[in-house]
PDB file of C-alpha atoms and ligand atoms in Angstrom:
ATOM      1  CA  UNK A   1       9.859 -26.412  20.794  1.00 49.00           C
ATOM      2  CA  UNK A   2      12.499 -26.569  17.414  1.00 54.00           C
ATOM      3  CA  UNK A   3      10.272 -29.749  16.231  1.00 71.00           C
ATOM      4  CA  UNK A   4       7.177 -27.907  15.844  1.00 91.00           C
ATOM      5  CA  UNK A   5       8.841 -25.291  13.397  1.00 96.00           C
ATOM      6  CA  UNK A   6       6.018 -24.440  10.621  1.00 97.00           C
ATOM      7  CA  UNK A   7       7.356 -24.309   7.139  1.00 97.00           C
ATOM      8  CA  UNK A   8       5.983 -23.487   3.481  1.00 96.00           C
ATOM      9  CA  UNK A   9       4.280 -22.144   0.415  1.00 95.00           C
ATOM     10  CA  UNK A  10       2.613 -19.369  -0.650  1.00 96.00           C
ATOM     11  CA  UNK A  11       1.205 -18.566  -3.264  1.00 93.00           C
ATOM     12  CA  UNK A  12      -0.256 -15.138  -3.846  1.00 93.00           C
ATOM     13  CA  UNK A  13      -2.769 -14.184  -7.069  1.00 92.00           C
ATOM     14  CA  UNK A  14      -4.969 -11.934  -8.932  1.00 90.00           C
ATOM     15  CA  UNK A  15      -5.073  -9.472 -11.123  1.00 89.00           C
ATOM     16  CA  UNK A  16      -2.784  -7.161 -11.832  1.00 87.00           C
ATOM     17  CA  UNK A  17      -2.736  -3.887  -9.392  1.00 91.00           C
ATOM     18  CA  UNK A  18      -4.481  -5.579  -6.101  1.00 94.00           C
ATOM     19  CA  UNK A  19      -1.568  -5.064  -4.201  1.00 95.00           C
ATOM     20  CA  UNK A  20       0.076  -8.512  -3.712  1.00 93.00           C
ATOM     21  CA  UNK A  21       3.387  -7.207  -3.795  1.00 93.00           C
ATOM     22  CA  UNK A  22       2.717  -4.971  -1.962  1.00 96.00           C
ATOM     23  CA  UNK A  23       2.072  -7.307   0.487  1.00 97.00           C
ATOM     24  CA  UNK A  24       4.471  -9.340   0.033  1.00 95.00           C
ATOM     25  CA  UNK A  25       6.580  -6.119   1.154  1.00 94.00           C
ATOM     26  CA  UNK A  26       5.025  -5.917   3.693  1.00 97.00           C
ATOM     27  CA  UNK A  27       5.182  -9.626   5.381  1.00 96.00           C
ATOM     28  CA  UNK A  28       8.790  -9.602   5.013  1.00 93.00           C
ATOM     29  CA  UNK A  29       9.127  -6.134   6.438  1.00 91.00           C
ATOM     30  CA  UNK A  30      11.280  -5.067   2.777  1.00 86.00           C
ATOM     31  CA  UNK A  31      10.827  -3.872  -0.470  1.00 86.00           C
ATOM     32  CA  UNK A  32      12.272  -7.618  -2.216  1.00 88.00           C
ATOM     33  CA  UNK A  33       9.270  -6.955  -4.399  1.00 88.00           C
ATOM     34  CA  UNK A  34       9.098  -3.155  -6.067  1.00 85.00           C
ATOM     35  CA  UNK A  35       5.123  -1.639  -6.870  1.00 85.00           C
ATOM     36  CA  UNK A  36       3.994   0.479  -9.249  1.00 82.00           C
ATOM     37  CA  UNK A  37      -0.063   1.951 -10.502  1.00 83.00           C
ATOM     38  CA  UNK A  38       1.037   0.598 -13.719  1.00 79.00           C
ATOM     39  CA  UNK A  39      -0.392  -3.195 -14.290  1.00 73.00           C
ATOM     40  CA  UNK A  40       2.243  -5.735 -15.526  1.00 73.00           C
ATOM     41  CA  UNK A  41       4.686  -4.978 -12.244  1.00 80.00           C
ATOM     42  CA  UNK A  42       6.245  -7.753 -11.269  1.00 77.00           C
ATOM     43  CA  UNK A  43       6.856 -10.527 -14.271  1.00 77.00           C
ATOM     44  CA  UNK A  44       8.772 -13.180 -12.966  1.00 76.00           C
ATOM     45  CA  UNK A  45       7.649 -14.909 -10.105  1.00 80.00           C
ATOM     46  CA  UNK A  46       9.723 -13.660  -6.283  1.00 83.00           C
ATOM     47  CA  UNK A  47       9.755 -15.538  -3.434  1.00 89.00           C
ATOM     48  CA  UNK A  48       9.750 -13.378   0.164  1.00 93.00           C
ATOM     49  CA  UNK A  49      11.358 -15.320   2.849  1.00 95.00           C
ATOM     50  CA  UNK A  50       9.600 -14.352   6.300  1.00 96.00           C
ATOM     51  CA  UNK A  51      10.992 -16.113   9.793  1.00 96.00           C
ATOM     52  CA  UNK A  52      10.317 -16.178  12.986  1.00 96.00           C
ATOM     53  CA  UNK A  53      10.920 -18.465  16.067  1.00 95.00           C
ATOM     54  CA  UNK A  54       7.629 -20.620  15.032  1.00 96.00           C
ATOM     55  CA  UNK A  55       8.107 -20.425  11.577  1.00 97.00           C
ATOM     56  CA  UNK A  56       8.755 -19.647   7.744  1.00 97.00           C
ATOM     57  CA  UNK A  57       6.753 -18.730   5.481  1.00 97.00           C
ATOM     58  CA  UNK A  58       7.676 -18.844   2.274  1.00 95.00           C
ATOM     59  CA  UNK A  59       5.608 -16.189  -0.191  1.00 94.00           C
ATOM     60  CA  UNK A  60       5.377 -16.126  -3.997  1.00 91.00           C
ATOM     61  CA  UNK A  61       5.060 -13.162  -5.631  1.00 89.00           C
ATOM     62  CA  UNK A  62       3.776 -13.576  -8.891  1.00 87.00           C
ATOM     63  CA  UNK A  63       2.609 -11.726 -12.324  1.00 81.00           C
ATOM     64  CA  UNK A  64      -1.198 -11.125 -12.348  1.00 75.00           C
ATOM     65  CA  UNK A  65      -3.957 -12.594 -14.675  1.00 74.00           C
ATOM     66  CA  UNK A  66      -4.512 -10.984 -17.144  1.00 73.00           C
ATOM     67  CA  UNK A  67      -5.326 -11.490 -21.152  1.00 73.00           C
ATOM     68  CA  UNK A  68      -1.588 -11.474 -22.450  1.00 72.00           C
ATOM     69  CA  UNK A  69      -0.302  -9.441 -26.214  1.00 75.00           C
ATOM     70  CA  UNK A  70       2.993 -10.821 -26.287  1.00 77.00           C
ATOM     71  CA  UNK A  71       4.705 -13.677 -25.411  1.00 79.00           C
ATOM     72  CA  UNK A  72       6.163 -11.825 -22.864  1.00 75.00           C
ATOM     73  CA  UNK A  73       2.824 -11.887 -21.095  1.00 76.00           C
ATOM     74  CA  UNK A  74       1.891 -16.067 -21.666  1.00 79.00           C
ATOM     75  CA  UNK A  75       4.554 -16.476 -19.836  1.00 75.00           C
ATOM     76  CA  UNK A  76       3.757 -14.215 -17.503  1.00 76.00           C
ATOM     77  CA  UNK A  77       0.071 -15.625 -16.848  1.00 78.00           C
ATOM     78  CA  UNK A  78       1.621 -18.986 -17.154  1.00 80.00           C
ATOM     79  CA  UNK A  79       3.858 -19.002 -13.419  1.00 79.00           C
ATOM     80  CA  UNK A  80       1.785 -17.196 -12.200  1.00 77.00           C
ATOM     81  CA  UNK A  81      -0.715 -20.760 -12.435  1.00 81.00           C
ATOM     82  CA  UNK A  82       1.331 -22.767 -12.153  1.00 82.00           C
ATOM     83  CA  UNK A  83       2.226 -21.325  -8.142  1.00 83.00           C
ATOM     84  CA  UNK A  84      -1.356 -22.121  -7.616  1.00 86.00           C
ATOM     85  CA  UNK A  85      -0.077 -26.385  -7.457  1.00 86.00           C
ATOM     86  CA  UNK A  86       3.053 -26.336  -6.177  1.00 84.00           C
ATOM     87  CA  UNK A  87       2.739 -24.419  -2.161  1.00 93.00           C
ATOM     88  CA  UNK A  88       0.838 -24.961   0.638  1.00 96.00           C
ATOM     89  CA  UNK A  89      -1.680 -22.632   0.954  1.00 96.00           C
ATOM     90  CA  UNK A  90      -2.783 -20.364  -1.434  1.00 95.00           C
ATOM     91  CA  UNK A  91      -3.892 -16.256  -1.634  1.00 96.00           C
ATOM     92  CA  UNK A  92      -6.627 -14.923  -3.546  1.00 95.00           C
ATOM     93  CA  UNK A  93      -6.574 -11.520  -3.622  1.00 96.00           C
ATOM     94  CA  UNK A  94      -9.096  -9.082  -5.246  1.00 95.00           C
ATOM     95  CA  UNK A  95      -9.232  -5.264  -4.597  1.00 95.00           C
ATOM     96  CA  UNK A  96     -11.889  -3.990  -2.373  1.00 96.00           C
ATOM     97  CA  UNK A  97     -12.347  -0.954  -4.415  1.00 94.00           C
ATOM     98  CA  UNK A  98     -13.343  -2.420  -7.211  1.00 90.00           C
ATOM     99  CA  UNK A  99     -15.027  -5.639  -7.254  1.00 79.00           C
ATOM    100  CA  UNK A 100     -16.047  -8.808  -9.037  1.00 85.00           C
ATOM    101  CA  UNK A 101     -14.023  -8.864 -11.730  1.00 82.00           C
ATOM    102  CA  UNK A 102     -13.975 -10.944 -15.556  1.00 82.00           C
ATOM    103  CA  UNK A 103      -9.819 -12.065 -13.823  1.00 83.00           C
ATOM    104  CA  UNK A 104     -11.164 -12.725 -10.884  1.00 88.00           C
ATOM    105  CA  UNK A 105     -13.349 -15.107 -12.657  1.00 87.00           C
ATOM    106  CA  UNK A 106     -10.927 -16.929 -14.800  1.00 84.00           C
ATOM    107  CA  UNK A 107      -9.122 -17.672 -11.283  1.00 88.00           C
ATOM    108  CA  UNK A 108     -11.034 -18.990  -9.545  1.00 90.00           C
ATOM    109  CA  UNK A 109     -12.797 -21.342 -12.112  1.00 87.00           C
ATOM    110  CA  UNK A 110      -8.461 -22.903 -12.203  1.00 86.00           C
ATOM    111  CA  UNK A 111      -9.014 -22.643  -8.119  1.00 89.00           C
ATOM    112  CA  UNK A 112     -11.809 -24.697  -8.020  1.00 87.00           C
ATOM    113  CA  UNK A 113      -9.819 -28.229  -9.303  1.00 84.00           C
ATOM    114  CA  UNK A 114      -6.918 -26.875  -6.172  1.00 89.00           C
ATOM    115  CA  UNK A 115      -7.746 -28.839  -2.791  1.00 91.00           C
ATOM    116  CA  UNK A 116      -5.731 -27.439  -0.344  1.00 95.00           C
ATOM    117  CA  UNK A 117      -6.461 -23.478   1.976  1.00 97.00           C
ATOM    118  CA  UNK A 118      -7.006 -20.807  -0.154  1.00 97.00           C
ATOM    119  CA  UNK A 119      -8.326 -17.332   1.942  1.00 98.00           C
ATOM    120  CA  UNK A 120      -9.437 -15.136  -0.252  1.00 97.00           C
ATOM    121  CA  UNK A 121      -8.169 -11.459   0.602  1.00 98.00           C
ATOM    122  CA  UNK A 122      -9.797  -8.826   0.545  1.00 97.00           C
ATOM    123  CA  UNK A 123      -7.053  -5.693   0.020  1.00 97.00           C
ATOM    124  CA  UNK A 124      -6.880  -2.306  -0.104  1.00 98.00           C
ATOM    125  CA  UNK A 125      -9.510  -2.083   2.563  1.00 97.00           C
ATOM    126  CA  UNK A 126      -8.775   1.976   3.576  1.00 97.00           C
ATOM    127  CA  UNK A 127      -9.915   3.241   0.192  1.00 97.00           C
ATOM    128  CA  UNK A 128     -13.330   1.191   0.903  1.00 96.00           C
ATOM    129  CA  UNK A 129     -15.707   2.669   3.956  1.00 95.00           C
ATOM    130  CA  UNK A 130     -16.892  -0.984   6.103  1.00 93.00           C
ATOM    131  CA  UNK A 131     -20.755  -0.927   5.498  1.00 95.00           C
ATOM    132  CA  UNK A 132     -19.279  -1.813   2.109  1.00 95.00           C
ATOM    133  CA  UNK A 133     -17.531  -4.936   3.119  1.00 95.00           C
ATOM    134  CA  UNK A 134     -19.748  -7.270   4.268  1.00 94.00           C
ATOM    135  CA  UNK A 135     -21.759  -6.498   0.537  1.00 93.00           C
ATOM    136  CA  UNK A 136     -18.220  -7.689  -1.118  1.00 92.00           C
ATOM    137  CA  UNK A 137     -18.164 -10.910   1.537  1.00 94.00           C
ATOM    138  CA  UNK A 138     -21.710 -11.804   0.268  1.00 92.00           C
ATOM    139  CA  UNK A 139     -20.569 -11.882  -3.504  1.00 90.00           C
ATOM    140  CA  UNK A 140     -17.237 -13.721  -2.860  1.00 92.00           C
ATOM    141  CA  UNK A 141     -17.683 -16.121   0.121  1.00 90.00           C
ATOM    142  CA  UNK A 142     -20.543 -18.890  -2.646  1.00 90.00           C
ATOM    143  CA  UNK A 143     -17.681 -19.084  -5.470  1.00 91.00           C
ATOM    144  CA  UNK A 144     -14.810 -21.187  -3.526  1.00 92.00           C
ATOM    145  CA  UNK A 145     -14.437 -22.487  -0.512  1.00 93.00           C
ATOM    146  CA  UNK A 146     -12.565 -20.381   0.958  1.00 96.00           C
ATOM    147  CA  UNK A 147     -10.921 -21.583   4.286  1.00 97.00           C
ATOM    148  CA  UNK A 148     -10.030 -18.164   5.953  1.00 97.00           C
ATOM    149  CA  UNK A 149     -11.067 -14.910   4.627  1.00 97.00           C
ATOM    150  CA  UNK A 150      -9.587 -11.374   5.404  1.00 97.00           C
ATOM    151  CA  UNK A 151      -9.805  -7.235   5.617  1.00 97.00           C
ATOM    152  CA  UNK A 152      -6.503  -6.594   5.267  1.00 98.00           C
ATOM    153  CA  UNK A 153      -4.398  -2.977   4.244  1.00 98.00           C
ATOM    154  CA  UNK A 154      -1.316  -3.996   1.976  1.00 98.00           C
ATOM    155  CA  UNK A 155      -0.550  -0.441   2.719  1.00 97.00           C
ATOM    156  CA  UNK A 156      -0.386   0.343   5.957  1.00 97.00           C
ATOM    157  CA  UNK A 157      -0.020  -2.671   7.517  1.00 97.00           C
ATOM    158  CA  UNK A 158      -3.792  -3.283   8.757  1.00 97.00           C
ATOM    159  CA  UNK A 159      -5.278  -7.052   9.643  1.00 98.00           C
ATOM    160  CA  UNK A 160      -1.355  -8.283   7.859  1.00 98.00           C
ATOM    161  CA  UNK A 161      -0.655 -10.336  11.568  1.00 97.00           C
ATOM    162  CA  UNK A 162      -3.397 -11.526  11.894  1.00 98.00           C
ATOM    163  CA  UNK A 163      -2.907 -12.691   8.247  1.00 98.00           C
ATOM    164  CA  UNK A 164      -0.100 -13.956   9.500  1.00 98.00           C
ATOM    165  CA  UNK A 165      -1.103 -16.047  12.388  1.00 98.00           C
ATOM    166  CA  UNK A 166      -3.831 -18.097   9.521  1.00 98.00           C
ATOM    167  CA  UNK A 167      -1.056 -18.352   7.091  1.00 98.00           C
ATOM    168  CA  UNK A 168       1.062 -20.494   9.923  1.00 97.00           C
ATOM    169  CA  UNK A 169      -1.523 -22.900  11.194  1.00 97.00           C
ATOM    170  CA  UNK A 170      -1.709 -23.392   8.317  1.00 97.00           C
ATOM    171  CA  UNK A 171       1.807 -24.579   7.082  1.00 97.00           C
ATOM    172  CA  UNK A 172       3.206 -27.747   7.626  1.00 96.00           C
ATOM    173  CA  UNK A 173       5.106 -29.097  10.349  1.00 97.00           C
ATOM    174  CA  UNK A 174       9.286 -28.496   8.080  1.00 95.00           C
ATOM    175  CA  UNK A 175      12.735 -27.264   7.644  1.00 94.00           C
ATOM    176  CA  UNK A 176      13.820 -23.590   7.807  1.00 94.00           C
ATOM    177  CA  UNK A 177      14.864 -23.588   4.323  1.00 93.00           C
ATOM    178  CA  UNK A 178      16.869 -20.506   4.859  1.00 92.00           C
ATOM    179  CA  UNK A 179      18.816 -19.390   7.137  1.00 92.00           C
ATOM    180  CA  UNK A 180      16.432 -15.984   8.797  1.00 90.00           C
ATOM    181  CA  UNK A 181      18.499 -13.766   7.488  1.00 88.00           C
ATOM    182  CA  UNK A 182      17.833 -13.756   3.985  1.00 90.00           C
ATOM    183  CA  UNK A 183      14.874 -12.741   3.176  1.00 92.00           C
ATOM    184  CA  UNK A 184      14.387 -13.510  -0.940  1.00 91.00           C
ATOM    185  CA  UNK A 185      15.887 -16.141  -3.339  1.00 88.00           C
ATOM    186  CA  UNK A 186      16.204 -13.129  -5.103  1.00 88.00           C
ATOM    187  CA  UNK A 187      20.238 -12.060  -6.627  1.00 89.00           C
ATOM    188  CA  UNK A 188      21.111  -8.694  -5.127  1.00 90.00           C
ATOM    189  CA  UNK A 189      21.828  -8.634  -9.629  1.00 92.00           C
ATOM    190  CA  UNK A 190      18.278  -8.891 -10.320  1.00 92.00           C
ATOM    191  CA  UNK A 191      17.106  -6.687  -7.139  1.00 92.00           C
ATOM    192  CA  UNK A 192      19.113  -3.803  -7.969  1.00 95.00           C
ATOM    193  CA  UNK A 193      17.961  -3.877 -11.881  1.00 94.00           C
ATOM    194  CA  UNK A 194      14.382  -4.081 -10.989  1.00 92.00           C
ATOM    195  CA  UNK A 195      15.002  -1.527  -8.282  1.00 94.00           C
ATOM    196  CA  UNK A 196      16.202   1.032 -12.110  1.00 96.00           C
ATOM    197  CA  UNK A 197      12.748  -0.914 -13.563  1.00 93.00           C
ATOM    198  CA  UNK A 198      10.891   0.664 -10.643  1.00 93.00           C
ATOM    199  CA  UNK A 199      12.038   4.269 -11.429  1.00 95.00           C
ATOM    200  CA  UNK A 200      11.424   4.489 -15.117  1.00 94.00           C
ATOM    201  CA  UNK A 201       7.707   2.254 -14.935  1.00 91.00           C
ATOM    202  CA  UNK A 202       7.393   5.197 -11.675  1.00 92.00           C
ATOM    203  CA  UNK A 203       8.147   8.353 -14.843  1.00 93.00           C
ATOM    204  CA  UNK A 204       8.059   7.397 -17.686  1.00 89.00           C
ATOM    205  CA  UNK A 205       4.196   6.569 -19.470  1.00 81.00           C
ATOM    206  CA  UNK A 206       1.583   4.994 -21.823  1.00 79.00           C
ATOM    207  CA  UNK A 207       3.427   1.971 -24.389  1.00 77.00           C
ATOM    208  CA  UNK A 208       7.067   2.089 -22.732  1.00 81.00           C
ATOM    209  CA  UNK A 209       7.079   1.025 -18.892  1.00 79.00           C
ATOM    210  CA  UNK A 210       5.791  -2.717 -20.202  1.00 82.00           C
ATOM    211  CA  UNK A 211       8.471  -2.154 -22.994  1.00 85.00           C
ATOM    212  CA  UNK A 212      11.182  -2.248 -21.698  1.00 91.00           C
ATOM    213  CA  UNK A 213      13.698  -4.613 -20.325  1.00 92.00           C
ATOM    214  CA  UNK A 214      16.684  -3.546 -17.919  1.00 95.00           C
ATOM    215  CA  UNK A 215      20.231  -5.872 -18.409  1.00 93.00           C
ATOM    216  CA  UNK A 216      23.274  -5.801 -15.172  1.00 95.00           C
ATOM    217  CA  UNK A 217      26.100  -5.716 -17.117  1.00 94.00           C
ATOM    218  CA  UNK A 218      28.887  -4.949 -14.736  1.00 95.00           C
ATOM    219  CA  UNK A 219      28.570  -4.649 -11.142  1.00 95.00           C
ATOM    220  CA  UNK A 220      32.562  -4.533  -9.380  1.00 95.00           C
ATOM    221  CA  UNK A 221      33.769  -3.505  -5.481  1.00 93.00           C
ATOM    222  CA  UNK A 222      36.318  -0.647  -6.170  1.00 91.00           C
ATOM    223  CA  UNK A 223      38.117   1.140  -3.126  1.00 85.00           C
ATOM    224  CA  UNK A 224      36.622   3.169  -0.849  1.00 82.00           C
ATOM    225  CA  UNK A 225      33.838   1.060  -0.849  1.00 87.00           C
ATOM    226  CA  UNK A 226      32.360   1.944  -2.868  1.00 94.00           C
ATOM    227  CA  UNK A 227      30.138  -0.289  -5.502  1.00 96.00           C
ATOM    228  CA  UNK A 228      29.971   0.422  -9.809  1.00 96.00           C
ATOM    229  CA  UNK A 229      27.280  -0.089 -11.905  1.00 97.00           C
ATOM    230  CA  UNK A 230      26.991  -0.586 -15.306  1.00 97.00           C
ATOM    231  CA  UNK A 231      23.677  -0.899 -16.098  1.00 97.00           C
ATOM    232  CA  UNK A 232      21.510  -0.313 -19.660  1.00 96.00           C
ATOM    233  CA  UNK A 233      17.380   0.254 -20.303  1.00 96.00           C
ATOM    234  CA  UNK A 234      16.505  -1.814 -23.301  1.00 94.00           C
ATOM    235  CA  UNK A 235      13.299  -0.638 -25.271  1.00 93.00           C
ATOM    236  CA  UNK A 236      11.876  -1.829 -28.318  1.00 90.00           C
ATOM    237  CA  UNK A 237      12.284   1.234 -30.250  1.00 90.00           C
ATOM    238  CA  UNK A 238      14.188   4.539 -31.289  1.00 93.00           C
ATOM    239  CA  UNK A 239      11.572   6.850 -30.129  1.00 92.00           C
ATOM    240  CA  UNK A 240      11.209   5.058 -27.013  1.00 92.00           C
ATOM    241  CA  UNK A 241      15.267   5.392 -26.254  1.00 94.00           C
ATOM    242  CA  UNK A 242      14.841   9.299 -26.844  1.00 94.00           C
ATOM    243  CA  UNK A 243      11.407   9.645 -24.224  1.00 93.00           C
ATOM    244  CA  UNK A 244      14.468   7.110 -21.423  1.00 95.00           C
ATOM    245  CA  UNK A 245      16.711   9.525 -22.241  1.00 96.00           C
ATOM    246  CA  UNK A 246      14.707  13.829 -22.355  1.00 95.00           C
ATOM    247  CA  UNK A 247      15.330  16.472 -22.633  1.00 95.00           C
ATOM    248  CA  UNK A 248      19.210  16.772 -22.017  1.00 96.00           C
ATOM    249  CA  UNK A 249      20.021  13.275 -20.856  1.00 96.00           C
ATOM    250  CA  UNK A 250      16.505  14.778 -17.703  1.00 96.00           C
ATOM    251  CA  UNK A 251      14.887  11.987 -18.146  1.00 96.00           C
ATOM    252  CA  UNK A 252      18.052   9.501 -16.645  1.00 97.00           C
ATOM    253  CA  UNK A 253      19.640  11.549 -15.338  1.00 97.00           C
ATOM    254  CA  UNK A 254      16.140  11.084 -12.714  1.00 97.00           C
ATOM    255  CA  UNK A 255      15.870   7.558 -12.403  1.00 97.00           C
ATOM    256  CA  UNK A 256      19.747   7.156 -12.831  1.00 98.00           C
ATOM    257  CA  UNK A 257      19.899   9.170  -9.590  1.00 98.00           C
ATOM    258  CA  UNK A 258      16.849   8.117  -7.719  1.00 97.00           C
ATOM    259  CA  UNK A 259      17.954   3.981  -8.927  1.00 97.00           C
ATOM    260  CA  UNK A 260      21.310   5.168  -7.366  1.00 97.00           C
ATOM    261  CA  UNK A 261      19.833   6.212  -3.870  1.00 96.00           C
ATOM    262  CA  UNK A 262      17.508   2.886  -3.534  1.00 94.00           C
ATOM    263  CA  UNK A 263      20.485   1.114  -5.044  1.00 95.00           C
ATOM    264  CA  UNK A 264      22.953   2.498  -2.036  1.00 94.00           C
ATOM    265  CA  UNK A 265      19.695   1.912   1.132  1.00 91.00           C
ATOM    266  CA  UNK A 266      20.067  -1.703  -0.067  1.00 88.00           C
ATOM    267  CA  UNK A 267      23.834  -2.420  -0.144  1.00 90.00           C
ATOM    268  CA  UNK A 268      24.536  -0.016   2.121  1.00 90.00           C
ATOM    269  CA  UNK A 269      27.301   1.337   0.811  1.00 92.00           C
ATOM    270  CA  UNK A 270      27.902   4.254  -2.369  1.00 95.00           C
ATOM    271  CA  UNK A 271      27.211   3.519  -5.233  1.00 97.00           C
ATOM    272  CA  UNK A 272      28.196   4.821  -9.137  1.00 97.00           C
ATOM    273  CA  UNK A 273      25.630   4.544 -11.890  1.00 97.00           C
ATOM    274  CA  UNK A 274      27.142   4.372 -15.379  1.00 97.00           C
ATOM    275  CA  UNK A 275      23.490   3.457 -16.931  1.00 97.00           C
ATOM    276  CA  UNK A 276      22.269   3.621 -20.311  1.00 96.00           C
ATOM    277  CA  UNK A 277      19.786   3.390 -23.356  1.00 96.00           C
ATOM    278  CA  UNK A 278      19.959   0.753 -26.247  1.00 94.00           C
ATOM    279  CA  UNK A 279      17.701  -0.662 -28.802  1.00 93.00           C
ATOM    280  CA  UNK A 280      16.185  -4.290 -29.081  1.00 88.00           C
ATOM    281  CA  UNK A 281      13.164  -4.508 -32.023  1.00 86.00           C
ATOM    282  CA  UNK A 282      10.660  -5.870 -30.131  1.00 80.00           C
ATOM    283  CA  UNK A 283      12.761  -8.109 -27.688  1.00 78.00           C
ATOM    284  CA  UNK A 284       9.173  -8.763 -25.586  1.00 79.00           C
ATOM    285  CA  UNK A 285       8.358 -11.426 -28.927  1.00 79.00           C
ATOM    286  CA  UNK A 286      11.883 -12.792 -29.847  1.00 80.00           C
ATOM    287  CA  UNK A 287      12.082 -16.120 -27.492  1.00 77.00           C
ATOM    288  CA  UNK A 288      16.234 -16.264 -27.809  1.00 75.00           C
ATOM    289  CA  UNK A 289      15.841 -12.682 -26.402  1.00 78.00           C
ATOM    290  CA  UNK A 290      13.268 -13.696 -22.927  1.00 79.00           C
ATOM    291  CA  UNK A 291      15.908 -16.179 -22.416  1.00 78.00           C
ATOM    292  CA  UNK A 292      18.389 -14.891 -22.284  1.00 75.00           C
ATOM    293  CA  UNK A 293      16.589 -11.780 -20.155  1.00 75.00           C
ATOM    294  CA  UNK A 294      15.472 -15.329 -17.620  1.00 74.00           C
ATOM    295  CA  UNK A 295      12.261 -14.905 -19.283  1.00 73.00           C
ATOM    296  CA  UNK A 296      12.097 -18.608 -18.730  1.00 63.00           C
ATOM    297  CA  UNK A 297       9.957 -21.020 -17.207  1.00 52.00           C
ATOM    298  CA  UNK A 298      11.763 -23.850 -15.314  1.00 44.00           C
TER     299      UNK A 298
HETATM  300  P1  GDP B   1       0.335  -5.438  -7.722  1.00 51.44           P
HETATM  301  O1  GDP B   1      -0.188  -5.835  -8.963  1.00 51.44           O
HETATM  302  O2  GDP B   1      -0.892  -6.114  -7.524  1.00 51.44           O
HETATM  303  O3  GDP B   1       1.565  -6.958  -7.603  1.00 51.44           O
HETATM  304  O4  GDP B   1       0.249  -3.820  -7.502  1.00 51.44           O
HETATM  305  P2  GDP B   1       1.768  -3.750  -6.215  1.00 51.44           P
HETATM  306  O5  GDP B   1       1.752  -3.905  -4.903  1.00 51.44           O
HETATM  307  O6  GDP B   1       2.180  -3.154  -7.534  1.00 51.44           O
HETATM  308  O7  GDP B   1      -0.080  -2.543  -6.218  1.00 51.44           O
HETATM  309  C1  GDP B   1      -0.459  -1.764  -6.762  1.00 51.44           C
HETATM  310  C2  GDP B   1      -0.975  -0.428  -7.197  1.00 51.44           C
HETATM  311  O8  GDP B   1      -2.069  -0.741  -5.060  1.00 51.44           O
HETATM  312  C3  GDP B   1      -0.104   0.121  -6.082  1.00 51.44           C
HETATM  313  O9  GDP B   1       0.188   2.233  -6.251  1.00 51.44           O
HETATM  314  C4  GDP B   1       0.368   0.268  -4.220  1.00 51.44           C
HETATM  315  O10 GDP B   1       0.427   1.222  -3.334  1.00 51.44           O
HETATM  316  C5  GDP B   1      -1.474   0.231  -4.218  1.00 51.44           C
HETATM  317  N1  GDP B   1      -2.072  -0.553  -3.008  1.00 51.44           N
HETATM  318  C6  GDP B   1      -1.612  -1.610  -2.707  1.00 51.44           C
HETATM  319  N2  GDP B   1      -2.132  -2.472  -1.174  1.00 51.44           N
HETATM  320  C7  GDP B   1      -2.503  -1.132  -0.897  1.00 51.44           C
HETATM  321  C8  GDP B   1      -3.330  -1.295  -0.054  1.00 51.44           C
HETATM  322  O11 GDP B   1      -3.960  -1.931   0.659  1.00 51.44           O
HETATM  323  N3  GDP B   1      -4.553   0.422  -0.192  1.00 51.44           N
HETATM  324  C9  GDP B   1      -4.226   1.394  -0.426  1.00 51.44           C
HETATM  325  N4  GDP B   1      -4.855   2.562  -0.451  1.00 51.44           N
HETATM  326  N5  GDP B   1      -3.706   0.769  -1.966  1.00 51.44           N
HETATM  327  C10 GDP B   1      -2.533   0.651  -2.521  1.00 51.44           C
HETATM  328 MG1   MG B   2       3.288  -7.241  -8.221  1.00 51.44          MG
END
């Protein structure tokens, strides 16, 4: 049996907000990628690792393909598109509720030149009437030579196990790259900073969600099985710092409390979270800061 084990890389690309990170988490069964209703929630590629007796699927959750407005945006689009060259299967995801758009056209153009299995995954089918599905498939089916067209709901898991089976069929015979219990390639520190960033995204509006970054400055084991964490939310302007702290520190307190609960659930131990806000002017356009914050093309 063992020599029939299959493994490989699968990228999920699509416009922002179609549900790429939700699908990644649904397949992995844990939150490895943060989710929000704001666009550009995912900034780095994140590998989610799915393993069963027959196969290992390394899912690459990418930032959405969008029109970049700053250097960080350039980086995000670049890593999304780069991923199509290094994988065994490409999942091109669309939102059933939104239909065809300019962003899709741009991605499909890139996919024309790729010679590997491409799955069209139509997500959020829970939001449409079944009758709407067929015309949607009609609209897309000739735009690319899709290997499979699969309607799913990443949110409630509908048809996701079918998708996993179809992916497995397309993977080459290969090794188990990661141990069974490893769910992501990202470090604990990275996941923690992402959980904090998610809370900022959930509680803030307009430009703030996109203007912040989170750095973990200290992570130490203390006695009583407690982890001490010092984290900094970096913003671009003093006004944003004010909003993040909030009246009498209320906003920062909410973000801190919700983050701590999630981090405790992830680490399985008590956490003391010391959360700060710092202004770093125009960090999204400063190459040196982008490198320092880990936005590097490798
Ligand atoms: P991404 O930008 O493509 O990674 O999208 P996310 O995974 O962050 O999801 C964007 C939004 O769509 C979130 O509010 C999700 O809860 C929502 N969403 C994702 N999948 C589904 C789905 O299958 N059905 C519905 N109704 N909402 C979904
Ligand atoms: Mg995402």
